[in-house]
mmCIF file of C-alpha atoms and ligand atoms in Angstrom:
data_model
loop_
_atom_site.group_PDB
_atom_site.id
_atom_site.type_symbol
_atom_site.label_atom_id
_atom_site.label_comp_id
_atom_site.label_asym_id
_atom_site.label_seq_id
_atom_site.Cartn_x
_atom_site.Cartn_y
_atom_site.Cartn_z
ATOM 1 C CA UNK A 73 88.143 67.929 -81.987
ATOM 2 C CA UNK A 74 85.195 67.405 -84.287
ATOM 3 C CA UNK A 75 85.003 64.321 -86.475
ATOM 4 C CA UNK A 76 85.424 65.108 -90.152
ATOM 5 C CA UNK A 77 83.135 63.680 -92.828
ATOM 6 C CA UNK A 78 83.688 63.719 -96.583
ATOM 7 C CA UNK A 79 80.500 64.302 -98.584
ATOM 8 C CA UNK A 80 80.865 63.626 -102.303
ATOM 9 C CA UNK A 81 78.225 65.473 -104.299
ATOM 10 C CA UNK A 82 77.724 67.725 -101.290
ATOM 11 C CA UNK A 83 76.397 70.583 -103.440
ATOM 12 C CA UNK A 84 73.595 68.472 -104.908
ATOM 13 C CA UNK A 85 69.978 68.343 -103.777
ATOM 14 C CA UNK A 86 70.442 65.525 -101.275
ATOM 15 C CA UNK A 87 74.088 66.271 -100.501
ATOM 16 C CA UNK A 88 73.408 69.892 -99.521
ATOM 17 C CA UNK A 89 70.591 68.998 -97.140
ATOM 18 C CA UNK A 90 72.782 66.284 -95.663
ATOM 19 C CA UNK A 91 75.640 68.769 -95.119
ATOM 20 C CA UNK A 92 73.257 70.986 -93.120
ATOM 21 C CA UNK A 93 72.301 68.059 -90.860
ATOM 22 C CA UNK A 94 75.921 66.971 -90.417
ATOM 23 C CA UNK A 95 77.002 70.487 -89.424
ATOM 24 C CA UNK A 96 74.047 70.816 -87.064
ATOM 25 C CA UNK A 97 74.977 67.489 -85.448
ATOM 26 C CA UNK A 98 78.510 68.743 -84.829
ATOM 27 C CA UNK A 99 80.617 67.228 -87.607
ATOM 28 C CA UNK A 100 83.124 69.053 -89.754
ATOM 29 C CA UNK A 101 82.307 68.608 -93.419
ATOM 30 C CA UNK A 102 84.476 68.449 -96.511
ATOM 31 C CA UNK A 103 82.584 68.609 -99.809
ATOM 32 C CA UNK A 104 83.986 67.143 -102.994
ATOM 33 C CA UNK A 105 81.863 68.049 -106.005
ATOM 34 C CA UNK A 106 82.521 68.551 -109.706
ATOM 35 C CA UNK A 107 79.581 71.007 -109.884
ATOM 36 C CA UNK A 108 78.454 69.338 -113.102
ATOM 37 C CA UNK A 109 74.829 69.520 -111.988
ATOM 38 C CA UNK A 110 75.067 71.932 -109.055
ATOM 39 C CA UNK A 111 76.413 75.361 -108.233
ATOM 40 C CA UNK A 112 79.081 76.448 -105.728
ATOM 41 C CA UNK A 113 76.574 79.032 -104.401
ATOM 42 C CA UNK A 114 74.698 76.134 -102.770
ATOM 43 C CA UNK A 115 77.478 75.849 -100.216
ATOM 44 C CA UNK A 116 77.147 79.526 -99.258
ATOM 45 C CA UNK A 117 73.493 78.817 -98.484
ATOM 46 C CA UNK A 118 74.503 75.793 -96.429
ATOM 47 C CA UNK A 119 76.767 78.078 -94.400
ATOM 48 C CA UNK A 120 73.931 80.584 -93.965
ATOM 49 C CA UNK A 121 71.682 77.895 -92.512
ATOM 50 C CA UNK A 122 74.234 76.048 -90.409
ATOM 51 C CA UNK A 123 76.302 79.037 -89.242
ATOM 52 C CA UNK A 124 79.480 77.154 -90.174
ATOM 53 C CA UNK A 125 81.284 76.565 -93.422
ATOM 54 C CA UNK A 126 82.233 73.375 -95.209
ATOM 55 C CA UNK A 127 85.647 72.878 -96.798
ATOM 56 C CA UNK A 128 85.150 72.579 -100.529
ATOM 57 C CA UNK A 129 87.025 70.906 -103.368
ATOM 58 C CA UNK A 130 85.987 71.178 -106.980
ATOM 59 C CA UNK A 131 87.023 67.914 -108.598
ATOM 60 C CA UNK A 132 85.699 64.841 -110.294
ATOM 61 C CA UNK A 133 86.025 61.596 -108.352
ATOM 62 C CA UNK A 134 87.694 59.996 -111.324
ATOM 63 C CA UNK A 135 90.475 62.561 -111.158
ATOM 64 C CA UNK A 136 92.800 60.407 -109.059
ATOM 65 C CA UNK A 137 95.329 63.172 -108.415
ATOM 66 C CA UNK A 138 92.763 65.444 -106.791
ATOM 67 C CA UNK A 139 91.147 62.584 -104.898
ATOM 68 C CA UNK A 140 94.530 61.655 -103.485
ATOM 69 C CA UNK A 141 95.087 65.256 -102.418
ATOM 70 C CA UNK A 142 91.752 65.390 -100.537
ATOM 71 C CA UNK A 143 92.518 62.188 -98.636
ATOM 72 C CA UNK A 144 96.084 63.311 -97.857
ATOM 73 C CA UNK A 145 94.939 66.669 -96.495
ATOM 74 C CA UNK A 146 92.244 65.357 -94.130
ATOM 75 C CA UNK A 147 91.703 62.486 -91.721
ATOM 76 C CA UNK A 148 88.124 61.401 -92.342
ATOM 77 C CA UNK A 149 86.000 59.482 -89.867
ATOM 78 C CA UNK A 150 83.635 58.509 -92.665
ATOM 79 C CA UNK A 151 82.419 59.207 -96.175
ATOM 80 C CA UNK A 152 78.925 59.911 -97.492
ATOM 81 C CA UNK A 153 78.980 59.144 -101.190
ATOM 82 C CA UNK A 154 76.123 61.174 -102.695
ATOM 83 C CA UNK A 155 77.820 62.129 -105.990
ATOM 84 C CA UNK A 156 76.255 60.717 -109.111
ATOM 85 C CA UNK A 157 74.122 61.360 -112.151
ATOM 86 C CA UNK A 158 70.442 60.498 -112.007
ATOM 87 C CA UNK A 159 68.393 61.309 -115.105
ATOM 88 C CA UNK A 160 66.819 58.016 -116.080
ATOM 89 C CA UNK A 161 66.109 58.943 -119.708
ATOM 90 C CA UNK A 162 69.565 60.427 -120.266
ATOM 91 C CA UNK A 163 71.091 57.228 -118.893
ATOM 92 C CA UNK A 164 69.292 55.166 -121.542
ATOM 93 C CA UNK A 165 70.805 57.382 -124.249
ATOM 94 C CA UNK A 166 74.260 57.664 -122.718
ATOM 95 C CA UNK A 167 75.093 54.553 -120.686
ATOM 96 C CA UNK A 168 78.840 55.195 -120.806
ATOM 97 C CA UNK A 169 78.416 58.455 -118.899
ATOM 98 C CA UNK A 170 76.291 56.724 -116.264
ATOM 99 C CA UNK A 171 78.682 53.835 -115.737
ATOM 100 C CA UNK A 172 81.554 56.319 -115.542
ATOM 101 C CA UNK A 173 79.939 58.632 -113.010
ATOM 102 C CA UNK A 174 78.007 56.133 -110.908
ATOM 103 C CA UNK A 175 80.207 53.054 -111.117
ATOM 104 C CA UNK A 176 83.770 53.985 -112.074
ATOM 105 C CA UNK A 177 83.711 57.026 -109.776
ATOM 106 C CA UNK A 178 82.523 54.867 -106.860
ATOM 107 C CA UNK A 179 85.371 52.461 -107.513
ATOM 108 C CA UNK A 180 87.904 55.313 -107.504
ATOM 109 C CA UNK A 181 86.485 56.558 -104.219
ATOM 110 C CA UNK A 182 86.634 53.235 -102.387
ATOM 111 C CA UNK A 183 90.110 52.626 -103.738
ATOM 112 C CA UNK A 184 91.259 55.936 -102.215
ATOM 113 C CA UNK A 185 89.418 55.106 -98.983
ATOM 114 C CA UNK A 186 91.148 51.715 -98.747
ATOM 115 C CA UNK A 187 94.578 53.240 -99.340
ATOM 116 C CA UNK A 188 93.992 55.859 -96.660
ATOM 117 C CA UNK A 189 92.422 53.411 -94.248
ATOM 118 C CA UNK A 190 89.014 55.124 -94.175
ATOM 119 C CA UNK A 191 86.553 52.248 -94.008
ATOM 120 C CA UNK A 192 83.252 53.822 -93.080
ATOM 121 C CA UNK A 193 80.985 54.566 -96.010
ATOM 122 C CA UNK A 194 77.347 55.512 -96.556
ATOM 123 C CA UNK A 195 76.366 54.960 -100.180
ATOM 124 C CA UNK A 196 73.474 56.684 -101.990
ATOM 125 C CA UNK A 197 71.572 54.023 -103.866
ATOM 126 C CA UNK A 198 68.093 54.032 -105.287
ATOM 127 C CA UNK A 199 64.814 52.146 -105.154
ATOM 128 C CA UNK A 200 65.188 51.731 -108.916
ATOM 129 C CA UNK A 201 67.543 48.795 -108.218
ATOM 130 C CA UNK A 202 64.485 46.631 -107.492
ATOM 131 C CA UNK A 203 62.872 46.781 -110.913
ATOM 132 C CA UNK A 204 59.740 45.116 -112.133
ATOM 133 C CA UNK A 205 60.029 41.725 -110.523
ATOM 134 C CA UNK A 206 59.860 42.862 -106.889
ATOM 135 C CA UNK A 207 56.537 42.923 -105.061
ATOM 136 C CA UNK A 208 55.352 46.091 -103.316
ATOM 137 C CA UNK A 209 56.007 47.225 -100.709
ATOM 138 C CA UNK A 210 59.675 46.669 -101.563
ATOM 139 C CA UNK A 211 61.650 44.947 -98.859
ATOM 140 C CA UNK A 212 65.428 45.127 -98.825
ATOM 141 C CA UNK A 213 65.813 41.421 -99.616
ATOM 142 C CA UNK A 214 63.660 41.627 -102.757
ATOM 143 C CA UNK A 215 65.470 40.483 -105.898
ATOM 144 C CA UNK A 216 67.355 43.182 -107.765
ATOM 145 C CA UNK A 217 66.382 43.454 -111.419
ATOM 146 C CA UNK A 218 66.622 47.092 -112.469
ATOM 147 C CA UNK A 219 64.998 47.831 -115.805
ATOM 148 C CA UNK A 220 67.096 50.942 -116.524
ATOM 149 C CA UNK A 221 70.756 51.811 -117.080
ATOM 150 C CA UNK A 222 70.559 54.153 -114.100
ATOM 151 C CA UNK A 223 69.295 51.382 -111.817
ATOM 152 C CA UNK A 224 71.974 49.001 -113.079
ATOM 153 C CA UNK A 225 74.728 51.566 -112.502
ATOM 154 C CA UNK A 226 73.629 51.794 -108.850
ATOM 155 C CA UNK A 227 73.246 48.019 -108.501
ATOM 156 C CA UNK A 228 76.753 47.442 -109.846
ATOM 157 C CA UNK A 229 78.201 49.810 -107.264
ATOM 158 C CA UNK A 230 76.235 47.981 -104.555
ATOM 159 C CA UNK A 231 77.710 44.669 -105.733
ATOM 160 C CA UNK A 232 81.241 46.005 -105.397
ATOM 161 C CA UNK A 233 80.476 47.063 -101.825
ATOM 162 C CA UNK A 234 79.236 43.553 -101.015
ATOM 163 C CA UNK A 235 82.438 42.056 -102.402
ATOM 164 C CA UNK A 236 84.482 44.555 -100.447
ATOM 165 C CA UNK A 237 82.907 43.600 -97.122
ATOM 166 C CA UNK A 238 83.231 39.882 -97.931
ATOM 167 C CA UNK A 239 86.918 40.322 -98.676
ATOM 168 C CA UNK A 240 87.638 42.503 -95.657
ATOM 169 C CA UNK A 241 85.237 42.568 -92.716
ATOM 170 C CA UNK A 242 86.836 45.691 -91.299
ATOM 171 C CA UNK A 243 84.672 47.808 -93.634
ATOM 172 C CA UNK A 244 81.564 49.470 -92.203
ATOM 173 C CA UNK A 245 79.119 50.239 -95.008
ATOM 174 C CA UNK A 246 75.505 51.373 -95.267
ATOM 175 C CA UNK A 247 73.674 51.274 -98.578
ATOM 176 C CA UNK A 248 70.677 53.617 -98.566
ATOM 177 C CA UNK A 249 68.032 53.020 -101.202
ATOM 178 C CA UNK A 250 66.129 56.248 -101.663
ATOM 179 C CA UNK A 251 62.560 56.369 -102.847
ATOM 180 C CA UNK A 252 61.366 59.777 -104.169
ATOM 181 C CA UNK A 253 62.989 62.663 -102.266
ATOM 182 C CA UNK A 254 61.148 65.981 -102.643
ATOM 183 C CA UNK A 255 60.608 69.189 -100.680
ATOM 184 C CA UNK A 256 63.295 71.589 -99.523
ATOM 185 C CA UNK A 257 64.852 72.976 -96.380
ATOM 186 C CA UNK A 258 62.189 74.947 -94.417
ATOM 187 C CA UNK A 259 64.371 78.081 -94.603
ATOM 188 C CA UNK A 260 63.746 78.192 -98.364
ATOM 189 C CA UNK A 261 67.492 78.690 -98.851
ATOM 190 C CA UNK A 262 68.327 75.321 -100.401
ATOM 191 C CA UNK A 263 66.233 73.063 -102.609
ATOM 192 C CA UNK A 264 66.132 71.214 -105.899
ATOM 193 C CA UNK A 265 67.523 73.178 -108.848
ATOM 194 C CA UNK A 266 67.304 71.037 -111.977
ATOM 195 C CA UNK A 267 68.841 72.326 -115.194
ATOM 196 C CA UNK A 268 66.500 72.591 -118.170
ATOM 197 C CA UNK A 269 62.941 71.303 -118.039
ATOM 198 C CA UNK A 270 62.665 69.202 -114.880
ATOM 199 C CA UNK A 271 61.988 65.547 -115.539
ATOM 200 C CA UNK A 272 60.852 64.824 -111.972
ATOM 201 C CA UNK A 273 57.338 65.460 -110.806
ATOM 202 C CA UNK A 274 57.699 67.918 -107.908
ATOM 203 C CA UNK A 275 60.070 70.419 -109.562
ATOM 204 C CA UNK A 276 57.876 70.298 -112.666
ATOM 205 C CA UNK A 277 54.786 71.141 -110.604
ATOM 206 C CA UNK A 278 56.699 73.976 -108.905
ATOM 207 C CA UNK A 279 57.650 75.496 -112.251
ATOM 208 C CA UNK A 280 54.061 75.321 -113.469
ATOM 209 C CA UNK A 281 52.923 77.021 -110.260
ATOM 210 C CA UNK A 282 55.439 79.847 -110.657
ATOM 211 C CA UNK A 283 54.514 80.299 -114.331
ATOM 212 C CA UNK A 284 57.756 79.098 -115.913
ATOM 213 C CA UNK A 285 56.059 76.115 -117.554
ATOM 214 C CA UNK A 286 52.535 76.167 -119.011
ATOM 215 C CA UNK A 287 51.287 72.836 -117.682
ATOM 216 C CA UNK A 288 52.118 69.476 -116.192
ATOM 217 C CA UNK A 289 51.832 66.424 -118.403
ATOM 218 C CA UNK A 290 50.677 63.476 -116.300
ATOM 219 C CA UNK A 291 52.352 60.428 -117.770
ATOM 220 C CA UNK A 292 49.591 57.828 -117.944
ATOM 221 C CA UNK A 293 46.159 57.689 -116.343
ATOM 222 C CA UNK A 294 45.311 54.099 -117.143
ATOM 223 C CA UNK A 295 47.615 52.377 -114.666
ATOM 224 C CA UNK A 296 46.119 49.745 -112.352
ATOM 225 C CA UNK A 297 46.165 52.216 -109.443
ATOM 226 C CA UNK A 298 43.208 53.770 -107.553
ATOM 227 C CA UNK A 299 43.013 56.859 -109.818
ATOM 228 C CA UNK A 300 44.947 55.492 -112.797
ATOM 229 C CA UNK A 301 48.053 57.653 -112.293
ATOM 230 C CA UNK A 302 51.472 56.408 -111.155
ATOM 231 C CA UNK A 303 52.079 55.825 -107.456
ATOM 232 C CA UNK A 304 55.400 56.582 -105.734
ATOM 233 C CA UNK A 305 56.777 56.864 -102.230
ATOM 234 C CA UNK A 306 57.642 60.557 -101.762
ATOM 235 C CA UNK A 307 59.710 61.569 -98.770
ATOM 236 C CA UNK A 308 60.909 64.910 -97.492
ATOM 237 C CA UNK A 309 64.565 65.608 -98.284
ATOM 238 C CA UNK A 310 65.203 66.733 -94.683
ATOM 239 C CA UNK A 311 63.954 63.350 -93.430
ATOM 240 C CA UNK A 312 66.311 61.743 -95.910
ATOM 241 C CA UNK A 313 69.217 63.912 -94.712
ATOM 242 C CA UNK A 314 68.495 62.911 -91.109
ATOM 243 C CA UNK A 315 68.520 59.273 -92.223
ATOM 244 C CA UNK A 316 72.059 59.734 -93.570
ATOM 245 C CA UNK A 317 73.338 61.073 -90.264
ATOM 246 C CA UNK A 318 71.698 58.209 -88.362
ATOM 247 C CA UNK A 319 73.122 55.635 -90.764
ATOM 248 C CA UNK A 320 76.586 57.159 -90.418
ATOM 249 C CA UNK A 321 76.410 57.098 -86.646
ATOM 250 C CA UNK A 322 75.200 53.513 -86.727
ATOM 251 C CA UNK A 323 78.042 52.251 -88.902
ATOM 252 C CA UNK A 324 80.661 54.008 -86.809
ATOM 253 C CA UNK A 325 80.254 51.150 -84.345
ATOM 254 C CA UNK A 326 78.935 48.361 -86.564
ATOM 255 C CA UNK A 327 81.172 46.599 -89.071
ATOM 256 C CA UNK A 328 79.718 44.821 -92.082
ATOM 257 C CA UNK A 329 77.162 45.902 -94.628
ATOM 258 C CA UNK A 330 73.718 47.260 -93.905
ATOM 259 C CA UNK A 331 71.162 47.889 -96.644
ATOM 260 C CA UNK A 332 68.171 50.102 -95.894
ATOM 261 C CA UNK A 333 65.216 51.544 -97.722
ATOM 262 C CA UNK A 334 64.636 55.193 -96.940
ATOM 263 C CA UNK A 335 61.030 55.963 -97.787
ATOM 264 C CA UNK A 336 57.744 56.923 -96.209
ATOM 265 C CA UNK A 337 56.316 53.454 -96.516
ATOM 266 C CA UNK A 338 53.244 54.607 -98.412
ATOM 267 C CA UNK A 339 52.486 55.600 -101.954
ATOM 268 C CA UNK A 340 50.850 58.714 -103.388
ATOM 269 C CA UNK A 341 49.485 59.022 -106.918
ATOM 270 C CA UNK A 342 50.460 61.860 -109.238
ATOM 271 C CA UNK A 343 46.975 63.335 -108.818
ATOM 272 C CA UNK A 344 47.265 63.185 -105.026
ATOM 273 C CA UNK A 345 50.546 65.095 -105.226
ATOM 274 C CA UNK A 346 48.958 67.687 -107.524
ATOM 275 C CA UNK A 347 46.013 68.148 -105.111
ATOM 276 C CA UNK A 348 48.297 68.405 -102.076
ATOM 277 C CA UNK A 349 50.436 70.973 -103.870
ATOM 278 C CA UNK A 350 47.385 73.032 -104.890
ATOM 279 C CA UNK A 351 46.297 73.030 -101.268
ATOM 280 C CA UNK A 352 49.755 74.071 -99.998
ATOM 281 C CA UNK A 353 50.268 76.779 -102.638
ATOM 282 C CA UNK A 354 46.684 77.996 -102.761
ATOM 283 C CA UNK A 355 46.613 77.933 -106.559
ATOM 284 C CA UNK A 356 45.552 75.545 -109.298
ATOM 285 C CA UNK A 357 48.022 73.494 -111.317
ATOM 286 C CA UNK A 358 47.296 73.201 -115.019
ATOM 287 C CA UNK A 359 47.666 69.629 -116.126
ATOM 288 C CA UNK A 360 46.751 67.345 -118.965
ATOM 289 C CA UNK A 361 46.901 63.604 -119.291
ATOM 290 C CA UNK A 362 49.651 62.378 -121.574
ATOM 291 C CA UNK A 363 51.026 59.034 -122.719
ATOM 292 C CA UNK A 364 52.852 56.782 -120.291
ATOM 293 C CA UNK A 365 56.577 57.469 -119.978
ATOM 294 C CA UNK A 366 58.799 54.624 -121.195
ATOM 295 C CA UNK A 367 60.272 52.604 -118.347
ATOM 296 C CA UNK A 368 57.829 53.852 -115.661
ATOM 297 C CA UNK A 369 56.307 51.305 -113.295
ATOM 298 C CA UNK A 370 52.688 51.682 -112.175
ATOM 299 C CA UNK A 371 53.246 51.728 -108.456
ATOM 300 C CA UNK A 372 55.952 51.194 -105.892
ATOM 301 C CA UNK A 373 56.728 52.198 -102.360
ATOM 302 C CA UNK A 374 58.976 51.111 -99.528
ATOM 303 C CA UNK A 375 58.633 48.751 -96.676
ATOM 304 C CA UNK A 376 60.412 51.190 -94.379
ATOM 305 C CA UNK A 377 60.339 49.005 -91.267
ATOM 306 C CA UNK A 378 63.993 48.044 -91.209
ATOM 307 C CA UNK A 379 65.306 51.618 -91.077
ATOM 308 C CA UNK A 380 63.003 52.197 -88.133
ATOM 309 C CA UNK A 381 64.118 49.012 -86.354
ATOM 310 C CA UNK A 382 67.840 49.483 -86.949
ATOM 311 C CA UNK A 383 68.263 53.264 -86.865
ATOM 312 C CA UNK A 384 65.120 54.405 -85.085
ATOM 313 C CA UNK A 385 64.519 56.500 -88.239
ATOM 314 C CA UNK A 386 61.258 57.156 -89.972
ATOM 315 C CA UNK A 387 60.026 59.839 -92.342
ATOM 316 C CA UNK A 388 58.191 62.340 -90.131
ATOM 317 C CA UNK A 389 57.183 65.042 -92.618
ATOM 318 C CA UNK A 390 53.960 64.530 -94.549
ATOM 319 C CA UNK A 391 53.014 65.327 -98.122
ATOM 320 C CA UNK A 392 51.619 68.752 -97.188
ATOM 321 C CA UNK A 393 54.944 69.716 -95.649
ATOM 322 C CA UNK A 394 56.847 68.406 -98.678
ATOM 323 C CA UNK A 395 54.700 70.574 -100.982
ATOM 324 C CA UNK A 396 54.815 73.630 -98.736
ATOM 325 C CA UNK A 397 58.612 73.533 -98.463
ATOM 326 C CA UNK A 398 59.122 72.841 -102.185
ATOM 327 C CA UNK A 399 56.853 75.797 -102.974
ATOM 328 C CA UNK A 400 58.611 78.127 -100.517
ATOM 329 C CA UNK A 401 61.960 77.279 -102.129
ATOM 330 C CA UNK A 402 60.527 77.882 -105.606
ATOM 331 C CA UNK A 403 58.977 81.216 -104.655
ATOM 332 C CA UNK A 404 62.110 82.507 -102.953
ATOM 333 C CA UNK A 405 64.345 81.286 -105.806
ATOM 334 C CA UNK A 406 62.320 81.423 -109.020
ATOM 335 C CA UNK A 407 65.488 80.836 -111.040
ATOM 336 C CA UNK A 408 67.163 78.421 -108.659
ATOM 337 C CA UNK A 409 70.617 79.404 -107.442
ATOM 338 C CA UNK A 410 71.279 81.863 -110.273
HETATM 339 N N1 LIG B 537 55.408 62.226 -113.646
HETATM 340 C C1 LIG B 537 54.437 62.859 -114.406
HETATM 341 N N2 LIG B 537 54.779 64.003 -115.063
HETATM 342 C C2 LIG B 537 56.025 64.557 -114.994
HETATM 343 C C3 LIG B 537 56.998 63.903 -114.195
HETATM 344 C C4 LIG B 537 56.658 62.739 -113.551
HETATM 345 O O1 LIG B 537 53.301 62.393 -114.493
HETATM 346 O O2 LIG B 537 56.269 65.594 -115.632
HETATM 347 C C5 LIG B 537 55.055 61.000 -112.907
HETATM 348 C C6 LIG B 537 55.866 59.772 -113.279
HETATM 349 O O3 LIG B 537 55.267 59.114 -114.365
HETATM 350 C C7 LIG B 537 55.827 58.968 -111.970
HETATM 351 C C8 LIG B 537 55.815 60.042 -110.899
HETATM 352 O O4 LIG B 537 55.327 61.233 -111.534
HETATM 353 O O5 LIG B 537 54.620 58.235 -111.875
HETATM 354 C C9 LIG B 537 57.178 60.329 -110.291
HETATM 355 O O6 LIG B 537 58.090 60.581 -111.339
HETATM 356 P P1 LIG B 537 59.552 61.151 -111.053
HETATM 357 O O7 LIG B 537 60.204 61.363 -112.386
HETATM 358 O O8 LIG B 537 59.468 62.330 -110.141
HETATM 359 O O9 LIG B 537 60.276 60.005 -110.241
HETATM 360 P P2 LIG B 537 60.543 58.447 -110.619
HETATM 361 O O10 LIG B 537 59.661 57.674 -109.703
HETATM 362 O O11 LIG B 537 60.234 58.256 -112.047
HETATM 363 O O12 LIG B 537 61.973 58.253 -110.293
#
C-alpha cells in the first residue's frame, strides 16, 4: 500500500512539479485545486511525465463541505499545502482576497486535518516574510517584518502553525520559505503559465524571447548592487519540488515545527539573469531600464545552510539550467496550457 499525500494547489507551478516528484518517489497523490490560477490540463501533463495519475478534486479550501468530503474519502499520511495567491501588487489592492485565500483557507485546512487526525503538514511560505529589517543572507531566525500584504498573509499563517504546535505537540509541521522559483520540468511538459502579462522576471523574459512581449522593463538600475539592478536568489523549481519531498519525509518521523529556507544561497542581478537567458536561448532580449517597482528590495538571498544540515537538501541546478528549462517550456508551449 502506497502512502497517500494531499497536495493543495497541486495544479499550480510549484504544486505540479511537486506532484511529479511525489509520484516518482512512490506516493499516491490527491490534488485539491480550485483552478483559479491554473488549468486542469496541467494534471494530464503530470500523468504523462510520471506514468501515473493523481486523484483530483476541484474545490476551494474554504468550501468546508468539499474539504470534508476529501478528508472522509481518503486516509492521508500528510498534506503539502501549496495553494495560495501570490501576486504582490494585486495583494496591495485587494487585501481581503489575500487574507481569504492565504490565511482563512489555511485555517480551514488545518481544522479539517485536526478533525481527521492528519497531523503532518508541509506549508508553502515565502522569503517575503522577512521584509526590510532582516540582514542578508536571510537566516530562518531573522525577525519577520514583511512590507507587503502578501508577506503578511503568509506570516499570519505561519503564526497559526506555531500556536498549533505549542498547543499540541503531536503535530509535525515544516514551513518552507521559498526564494525565487523559476525554470520548468526538463521534459518541457509543465512550467509556469501566468495569466495576463507576467509580473515575475523569468516568465516575462520568456515572453519577450518568444515575441509575445516587445521588451523587458528592468525595474531600477540605481540600487546599491554590483550592477545597479535588483538581486534575488533564483532556484530551479525541480530543486524546490525535491525539497518538499525531503521535508515531508523528515517530518514523518519528527514532531514539532521546522522552518527552512529553500534557496540557492546566492543572489543574481536582473542583468545576470538576462545574460544567462540570452546564452541559453541563443538570442538577445530587448530591455530598457525603467523606474523602481514599489515595494521591491534591492537585494536578498537565502542562507540555505539549515536545509542542507537538516534535510541533506541543496539546490543543485544552476542559473543556466533554470534558463534552459524555462525556455524549453516556453518554446514547446508558446501559449501555456491552452
Ligand atoms: N523585475 C524586473 N522586471 C520585470 C519583473 C521583475 O526588473 O518585469 C525584477 C524585480 O524588480 C526584482 C527581480 O526582477 O528585482 C525579481 O522580481 P520577481 O517579480 O520575479 O520576484 P520578486 O523577488 O519580486 O518576488
